[in-house]
mmCIF file with all atom_site columns, C-alpha atoms in Angstrom:
data_model
loop_
_atom_site.group_PDB
_atom_site.id
_atom_site.type_symbol
_atom_site.label_atom_id
_atom_site.label_alt_id
_atom_site.label_comp_id
_atom_site.label_asym_id
_atom_site.label_entity_id
_atom_site.label_seq_id
_atom_site.pdbx_PDB_ins_code
_atom_site.Cartn_x
_atom_site.Cartn_y
_atom_site.Cartn_z
_atom_site.occupancy
_atom_site.B_iso_or_equiv
_atom_site.pdbx_formal_charge
_atom_site.auth_seq_id
_atom_site.auth_comp_id
_atom_site.auth_asym_id
_atom_site.auth_atom_id
_atom_site.pdbx_PDB_model_num
ATOM 1   C CA . UNK A 1 1   ? -0.120  0.028  -0.038  1.00 94.00 ? 1   UNK A CA 1
ATOM 2   C CA . UNK A 1 2   ? 1.668   3.251  -1.059  1.00 96.00 ? 2   UNK A CA 1
ATOM 3   C CA . UNK A 1 3   ? 1.462   6.076  1.580   1.00 98.00 ? 3   UNK A CA 1
ATOM 4   C CA . UNK A 1 4   ? 2.855   9.959  1.620   1.00 98.00 ? 4   UNK A CA 1
ATOM 5   C CA . UNK A 1 5   ? 2.699   11.631 4.367   1.00 98.00 ? 5   UNK A CA 1
ATOM 6   C CA . UNK A 1 6   ? 3.437   15.127 4.588   1.00 98.00 ? 6   UNK A CA 1
ATOM 7   C CA . UNK A 1 7   ? 4.796   17.546 7.355   1.00 97.00 ? 7   UNK A CA 1
ATOM 8   C CA . UNK A 1 8   ? 6.221   20.453 8.191   1.00 97.00 ? 8   UNK A CA 1
ATOM 9   C CA . UNK A 1 9   ? 3.411   22.988 7.634   1.00 97.00 ? 9   UNK A CA 1
ATOM 10  C CA . UNK A 1 10  ? 2.273   26.055 9.950   1.00 97.00 ? 10  UNK A CA 1
ATOM 11  C CA . UNK A 1 11  ? 1.703   29.490 10.300  1.00 98.00 ? 11  UNK A CA 1
ATOM 12  C CA . UNK A 1 12  ? 4.526   32.040 9.367   1.00 98.00 ? 12  UNK A CA 1
ATOM 13  C CA . UNK A 1 13  ? 4.775   35.544 8.869   1.00 98.00 ? 13  UNK A CA 1
ATOM 14  C CA . UNK A 1 14  ? 5.284   36.775 5.097   1.00 98.00 ? 14  UNK A CA 1
ATOM 15  C CA . UNK A 1 15  ? 9.145   36.949 4.604   1.00 98.00 ? 15  UNK A CA 1
ATOM 16  C CA . UNK A 1 16  ? 9.577   33.671 6.932   1.00 98.00 ? 16  UNK A CA 1
ATOM 17  C CA . UNK A 1 17  ? 10.267  30.305 5.743   1.00 98.00 ? 17  UNK A CA 1
ATOM 18  C CA . UNK A 1 18  ? 8.972   26.645 5.925   1.00 98.00 ? 18  UNK A CA 1
ATOM 19  C CA . UNK A 1 19  ? 10.485  23.306 5.100   1.00 98.00 ? 19  UNK A CA 1
ATOM 20  C CA . UNK A 1 20  ? 7.936   20.974 3.794   1.00 98.00 ? 20  UNK A CA 1
ATOM 21  C CA . UNK A 1 21  ? 8.716   16.935 4.243   1.00 98.00 ? 21  UNK A CA 1
ATOM 22  C CA . UNK A 1 22  ? 7.081   13.813 2.347   1.00 98.00 ? 22  UNK A CA 1
ATOM 23  C CA . UNK A 1 23  ? 7.681   10.528 3.296   1.00 98.00 ? 23  UNK A CA 1
ATOM 24  C CA . UNK A 1 24  ? 6.438   7.733  1.269   1.00 98.00 ? 24  UNK A CA 1
ATOM 25  C CA . UNK A 1 25  ? 6.702   3.809  1.257   1.00 97.00 ? 25  UNK A CA 1
ATOM 26  C CA . UNK A 1 26  ? 5.288   1.021  -0.506  1.00 96.00 ? 26  UNK A CA 1
ATOM 27  C CA . UNK A 1 27  ? 6.665   1.957  -3.566  1.00 95.00 ? 27  UNK A CA 1
ATOM 28  C CA . UNK A 1 28  ? 9.926   2.246  -5.450  1.00 95.00 ? 28  UNK A CA 1
ATOM 29  C CA . UNK A 1 29  ? 11.064  5.606  -4.773  1.00 95.00 ? 29  UNK A CA 1
ATOM 30  C CA . UNK A 1 30  ? 13.531  6.600  -6.697  1.00 93.00 ? 30  UNK A CA 1
ATOM 31  C CA . UNK A 1 31  ? 11.516  5.538  -10.101 1.00 94.00 ? 31  UNK A CA 1
ATOM 32  C CA . UNK A 1 32  ? 8.796   8.379  -9.310  1.00 95.00 ? 32  UNK A CA 1
ATOM 33  C CA . UNK A 1 33  ? 8.933   11.711 -10.230 1.00 96.00 ? 33  UNK A CA 1
ATOM 34  C CA . UNK A 1 34  ? 7.551   13.740 -6.920  1.00 97.00 ? 34  UNK A CA 1
ATOM 35  C CA . UNK A 1 35  ? 6.240   16.856 -6.980  1.00 97.00 ? 35  UNK A CA 1
ATOM 36  C CA . UNK A 1 36  ? 4.336   19.354 -4.633  1.00 98.00 ? 36  UNK A CA 1
ATOM 37  C CA . UNK A 1 37  ? 0.901   20.898 -5.454  1.00 98.00 ? 37  UNK A CA 1
ATOM 38  C CA . UNK A 1 38  ? -1.120  23.589 -3.496  1.00 98.00 ? 38  UNK A CA 1
ATOM 39  C CA . UNK A 1 39  ? -4.655  24.140 -3.257  1.00 98.00 ? 39  UNK A CA 1
ATOM 40  C CA . UNK A 1 40  ? -6.221  27.529 -1.313  1.00 97.00 ? 40  UNK A CA 1
ATOM 41  C CA . UNK A 1 41  ? -9.575  28.195 -0.376  1.00 92.00 ? 41  UNK A CA 1
ATOM 42  C CA . UNK A 1 42  ? -12.028 28.135 -3.015  1.00 95.00 ? 42  UNK A CA 1
ATOM 43  C CA . UNK A 1 43  ? -9.184  27.752 -5.873  1.00 97.00 ? 43  UNK A CA 1
ATOM 44  C CA . UNK A 1 44  ? -8.114  24.853 -7.912  1.00 97.00 ? 44  UNK A CA 1
ATOM 45  C CA . UNK A 1 45  ? -5.432  22.891 -7.275  1.00 97.00 ? 45  UNK A CA 1
ATOM 46  C CA . UNK A 1 46  ? -2.383  23.832 -8.829  1.00 98.00 ? 46  UNK A CA 1
ATOM 47  C CA . UNK A 1 47  ? 1.321   22.685 -9.248  1.00 98.00 ? 47  UNK A CA 1
ATOM 48  C CA . UNK A 1 48  ? 4.337   24.121 -7.456  1.00 98.00 ? 48  UNK A CA 1
ATOM 49  C CA . UNK A 1 49  ? 7.202   21.856 -7.954  1.00 98.00 ? 49  UNK A CA 1
ATOM 50  C CA . UNK A 1 50  ? 8.641   18.455 -9.157  1.00 97.00 ? 50  UNK A CA 1
ATOM 51  C CA . UNK A 1 51  ? 11.786  16.732 -9.056  1.00 96.00 ? 51  UNK A CA 1
ATOM 52  C CA . UNK A 1 52  ? 12.266  13.740 -11.854 1.00 95.00 ? 52  UNK A CA 1
ATOM 53  C CA . UNK A 1 53  ? 12.729  10.094 -10.951 1.00 89.00 ? 53  UNK A CA 1
ATOM 54  C CA . UNK A 1 54  ? 16.408  9.136  -10.364 1.00 74.00 ? 54  UNK A CA 1
ATOM 55  C CA . UNK A 1 55  ? 16.737  13.013 -8.994  1.00 65.00 ? 55  UNK A CA 1
ATOM 56  C CA . UNK A 1 56  ? 18.435  15.767 -11.210 1.00 74.00 ? 56  UNK A CA 1
ATOM 57  C CA . UNK A 1 57  ? 16.226  18.021 -12.997 1.00 94.00 ? 57  UNK A CA 1
ATOM 58  C CA . UNK A 1 58  ? 13.519  20.322 -11.179 1.00 96.00 ? 58  UNK A CA 1
ATOM 59  C CA . UNK A 1 59  ? 10.759  22.046 -12.211 1.00 96.00 ? 59  UNK A CA 1
ATOM 60  C CA . UNK A 1 60  ? 9.059   25.244 -10.359 1.00 97.00 ? 60  UNK A CA 1
ATOM 61  C CA . UNK A 1 61  ? 5.830   27.388 -11.193 1.00 98.00 ? 61  UNK A CA 1
ATOM 62  C CA . UNK A 1 62  ? 6.579   30.939 -12.230 1.00 98.00 ? 62  UNK A CA 1
ATOM 63  C CA . UNK A 1 63  ? 4.856   32.004 -8.963  1.00 97.00 ? 63  UNK A CA 1
ATOM 64  C CA . UNK A 1 64  ? 7.696   30.495 -6.854  1.00 98.00 ? 64  UNK A CA 1
ATOM 65  C CA . UNK A 1 65  ? 10.591  30.293 -8.940  1.00 98.00 ? 65  UNK A CA 1
ATOM 66  C CA . UNK A 1 66  ? 13.483  31.361 -6.868  1.00 97.00 ? 66  UNK A CA 1
ATOM 67  C CA . UNK A 1 67  ? 11.879  31.070 -3.541  1.00 98.00 ? 67  UNK A CA 1
ATOM 68  C CA . UNK A 1 68  ? 11.347  27.277 -3.131  1.00 98.00 ? 68  UNK A CA 1
ATOM 69  C CA . UNK A 1 69  ? 13.682  24.546 -3.597  1.00 98.00 ? 69  UNK A CA 1
ATOM 70  C CA . UNK A 1 70  ? 12.643  21.007 -4.307  1.00 97.00 ? 70  UNK A CA 1
ATOM 71  C CA . UNK A 1 71  ? 15.023  18.268 -3.071  1.00 96.00 ? 71  UNK A CA 1
ATOM 72  C CA . UNK A 1 72  ? 14.583  14.273 -2.749  1.00 95.00 ? 72  UNK A CA 1
ATOM 73  C CA . UNK A 1 73  ? 16.602  11.925 -0.542  1.00 95.00 ? 73  UNK A CA 1
ATOM 74  C CA . UNK A 1 74  ? 15.833  8.576  -2.317  1.00 94.00 ? 74  UNK A CA 1
ATOM 75  C CA . UNK A 1 75  ? 18.089  6.600  0.559   1.00 94.00 ? 75  UNK A CA 1
ATOM 76  C CA . UNK A 1 76  ? 15.316  8.285  2.986   1.00 97.00 ? 76  UNK A CA 1
ATOM 77  C CA . UNK A 1 77  ? 12.181  7.874  0.633   1.00 97.00 ? 77  UNK A CA 1
ATOM 78  C CA . UNK A 1 78  ? 11.644  11.406 1.295   1.00 97.00 ? 78  UNK A CA 1
ATOM 79  C CA . UNK A 1 79  ? 10.752  14.918 -0.780  1.00 97.00 ? 79  UNK A CA 1
ATOM 80  C CA . UNK A 1 80  ? 11.438  18.171 0.616   1.00 98.00 ? 80  UNK A CA 1
ATOM 81  C CA . UNK A 1 81  ? 10.433  21.620 -0.122  1.00 98.00 ? 81  UNK A CA 1
ATOM 82  C CA . UNK A 1 82  ? 12.206  24.538 0.906   1.00 98.00 ? 82  UNK A CA 1
ATOM 83  C CA . UNK A 1 83  ? 9.846   27.530 1.032   1.00 98.00 ? 83  UNK A CA 1
ATOM 84  C CA . UNK A 1 84  ? 11.576  31.305 1.836   1.00 98.00 ? 84  UNK A CA 1
ATOM 85  C CA . UNK A 1 85  ? 10.593  34.722 1.285   1.00 98.00 ? 85  UNK A CA 1
ATOM 86  C CA . UNK A 1 86  ? 7.189   33.418 1.914   1.00 98.00 ? 86  UNK A CA 1
ATOM 87  C CA . UNK A 1 87  ? 3.861   35.728 0.757   1.00 98.00 ? 87  UNK A CA 1
ATOM 88  C CA . UNK A 1 88  ? 0.328   35.420 2.169   1.00 97.00 ? 88  UNK A CA 1
ATOM 89  C CA . UNK A 1 89  ? -0.516  34.334 -1.236  1.00 97.00 ? 89  UNK A CA 1
ATOM 90  C CA . UNK A 1 90  ? 1.209   31.086 -0.432  1.00 98.00 ? 90  UNK A CA 1
ATOM 91  C CA . UNK A 1 91  ? -1.512  30.089 1.978   1.00 98.00 ? 91  UNK A CA 1
ATOM 92  C CA . UNK A 1 92  ? -2.767  26.891 0.690   1.00 98.00 ? 92  UNK A CA 1
ATOM 93  C CA . UNK A 1 93  ? -2.643  22.990 1.576   1.00 98.00 ? 93  UNK A CA 1
ATOM 94  C CA . UNK A 1 94  ? 0.124   21.489 0.420   1.00 98.00 ? 94  UNK A CA 1
ATOM 95  C CA . UNK A 1 95  ? -0.029  18.282 -1.205  1.00 98.00 ? 95  UNK A CA 1
ATOM 96  C CA . UNK A 1 96  ? 2.395   15.551 -2.317  1.00 98.00 ? 96  UNK A CA 1
ATOM 97  C CA . UNK A 1 97  ? 2.293   13.509 -5.291  1.00 98.00 ? 97  UNK A CA 1
ATOM 98  C CA . UNK A 1 98  ? 3.822   10.530 -7.054  1.00 97.00 ? 98  UNK A CA 1
ATOM 99  C CA . UNK A 1 99  ? 4.242   9.676  -10.725 1.00 95.00 ? 99  UNK A CA 1
ATOM 100 C CA . UNK A 1 100 ? 6.037   6.815  -11.692 1.00 91.00 ? 100 UNK A CA 1
ATOM 101 C CA . UNK A 1 101 ? 8.785   7.285  -14.201 1.00 87.00 ? 101 UNK A CA 1
ATOM 102 C CA . UNK A 1 102 ? 7.557   10.539 -14.221 1.00 85.00 ? 102 UNK A CA 1
ATOM 103 C CA . UNK A 1 103 ? 9.379   13.495 -15.937 1.00 86.00 ? 103 UNK A CA 1
ATOM 104 C CA . UNK A 1 104 ? 8.240   16.274 -13.966 1.00 86.00 ? 104 UNK A CA 1
ATOM 105 C CA . UNK A 1 105 ? 4.626   16.860 -15.113 1.00 89.00 ? 105 UNK A CA 1
ATOM 106 C CA . UNK A 1 106 ? 2.679   19.994 -14.013 1.00 92.00 ? 106 UNK A CA 1
ATOM 107 C CA . UNK A 1 107 ? -0.482  18.081 -14.497 1.00 94.00 ? 107 UNK A CA 1
ATOM 108 C CA . UNK A 1 108 ? -2.602  16.518 -11.665 1.00 95.00 ? 108 UNK A CA 1
ATOM 109 C CA . UNK A 1 109 ? -3.677  13.517 -14.124 1.00 94.00 ? 109 UNK A CA 1
ATOM 110 C CA . UNK A 1 110 ? -0.121  12.534 -14.500 1.00 94.00 ? 110 UNK A CA 1
ATOM 111 C CA . UNK A 1 111 ? 0.087   11.679 -10.729 1.00 96.00 ? 111 UNK A CA 1
ATOM 112 C CA . UNK A 1 112 ? -0.932  8.011  -9.651  1.00 95.00 ? 112 UNK A CA 1
ATOM 113 C CA . UNK A 1 113 ? -0.518  8.967  -5.712  1.00 97.00 ? 113 UNK A CA 1
ATOM 114 C CA . UNK A 1 114 ? -1.311  11.722 -3.467  1.00 98.00 ? 114 UNK A CA 1
ATOM 115 C CA . UNK A 1 115 ? -0.810  12.541 0.647   1.00 98.00 ? 115 UNK A CA 1
ATOM 116 C CA . UNK A 1 116 ? -3.417  13.843 2.353   1.00 97.00 ? 116 UNK A CA 1
ATOM 117 C CA . UNK A 1 117 ? -1.718  17.542 2.530   1.00 97.00 ? 117 UNK A CA 1
ATOM 118 C CA . UNK A 1 118 ? -0.264  19.864 5.169   1.00 98.00 ? 118 UNK A CA 1
ATOM 119 C CA . UNK A 1 119 ? -1.577  23.472 5.847   1.00 98.00 ? 119 UNK A CA 1
ATOM 120 C CA . UNK A 1 120 ? 0.526   26.528 5.452   1.00 98.00 ? 120 UNK A CA 1
ATOM 121 C CA . UNK A 1 121 ? -0.733  29.819 6.429   1.00 98.00 ? 121 UNK A CA 1
ATOM 122 C CA . UNK A 1 122 ? 1.362   33.139 5.613   1.00 98.00 ? 122 UNK A CA 1
ATOM 123 C CA . UNK A 1 123 ? 0.241   36.044 7.986   1.00 97.00 ? 123 UNK A CA 1
ATOM 124 C CA . UNK A 1 124 ? 0.607   39.429 6.517   1.00 93.00 ? 124 UNK A CA 1
#
């Protein structure tokens, strides 16, 4: 049974930083592209960042480029999202997702597995 469990969310002031982590189990982690998506109240879920299977290439939404960094540790089956210079508009529930042999797609439907999400709230 595949499980993706996010952690690290919380309340932070604008300009602050948070580090999200996603622990994966039940899959061959290194064979999966991993991504972060987010969903704000009343809005559709949107792509944030992705990293290809096997590591290496990373991809970011324009709105977070230069502020967020995605990384993975294949030995620990984890993917992280380092978020700096946070803005109130970054407030959302953040979801981890996995795509077997994925290349870092931005579409929700490309991802096979999803976590339950972790809440990030940025106050102004």
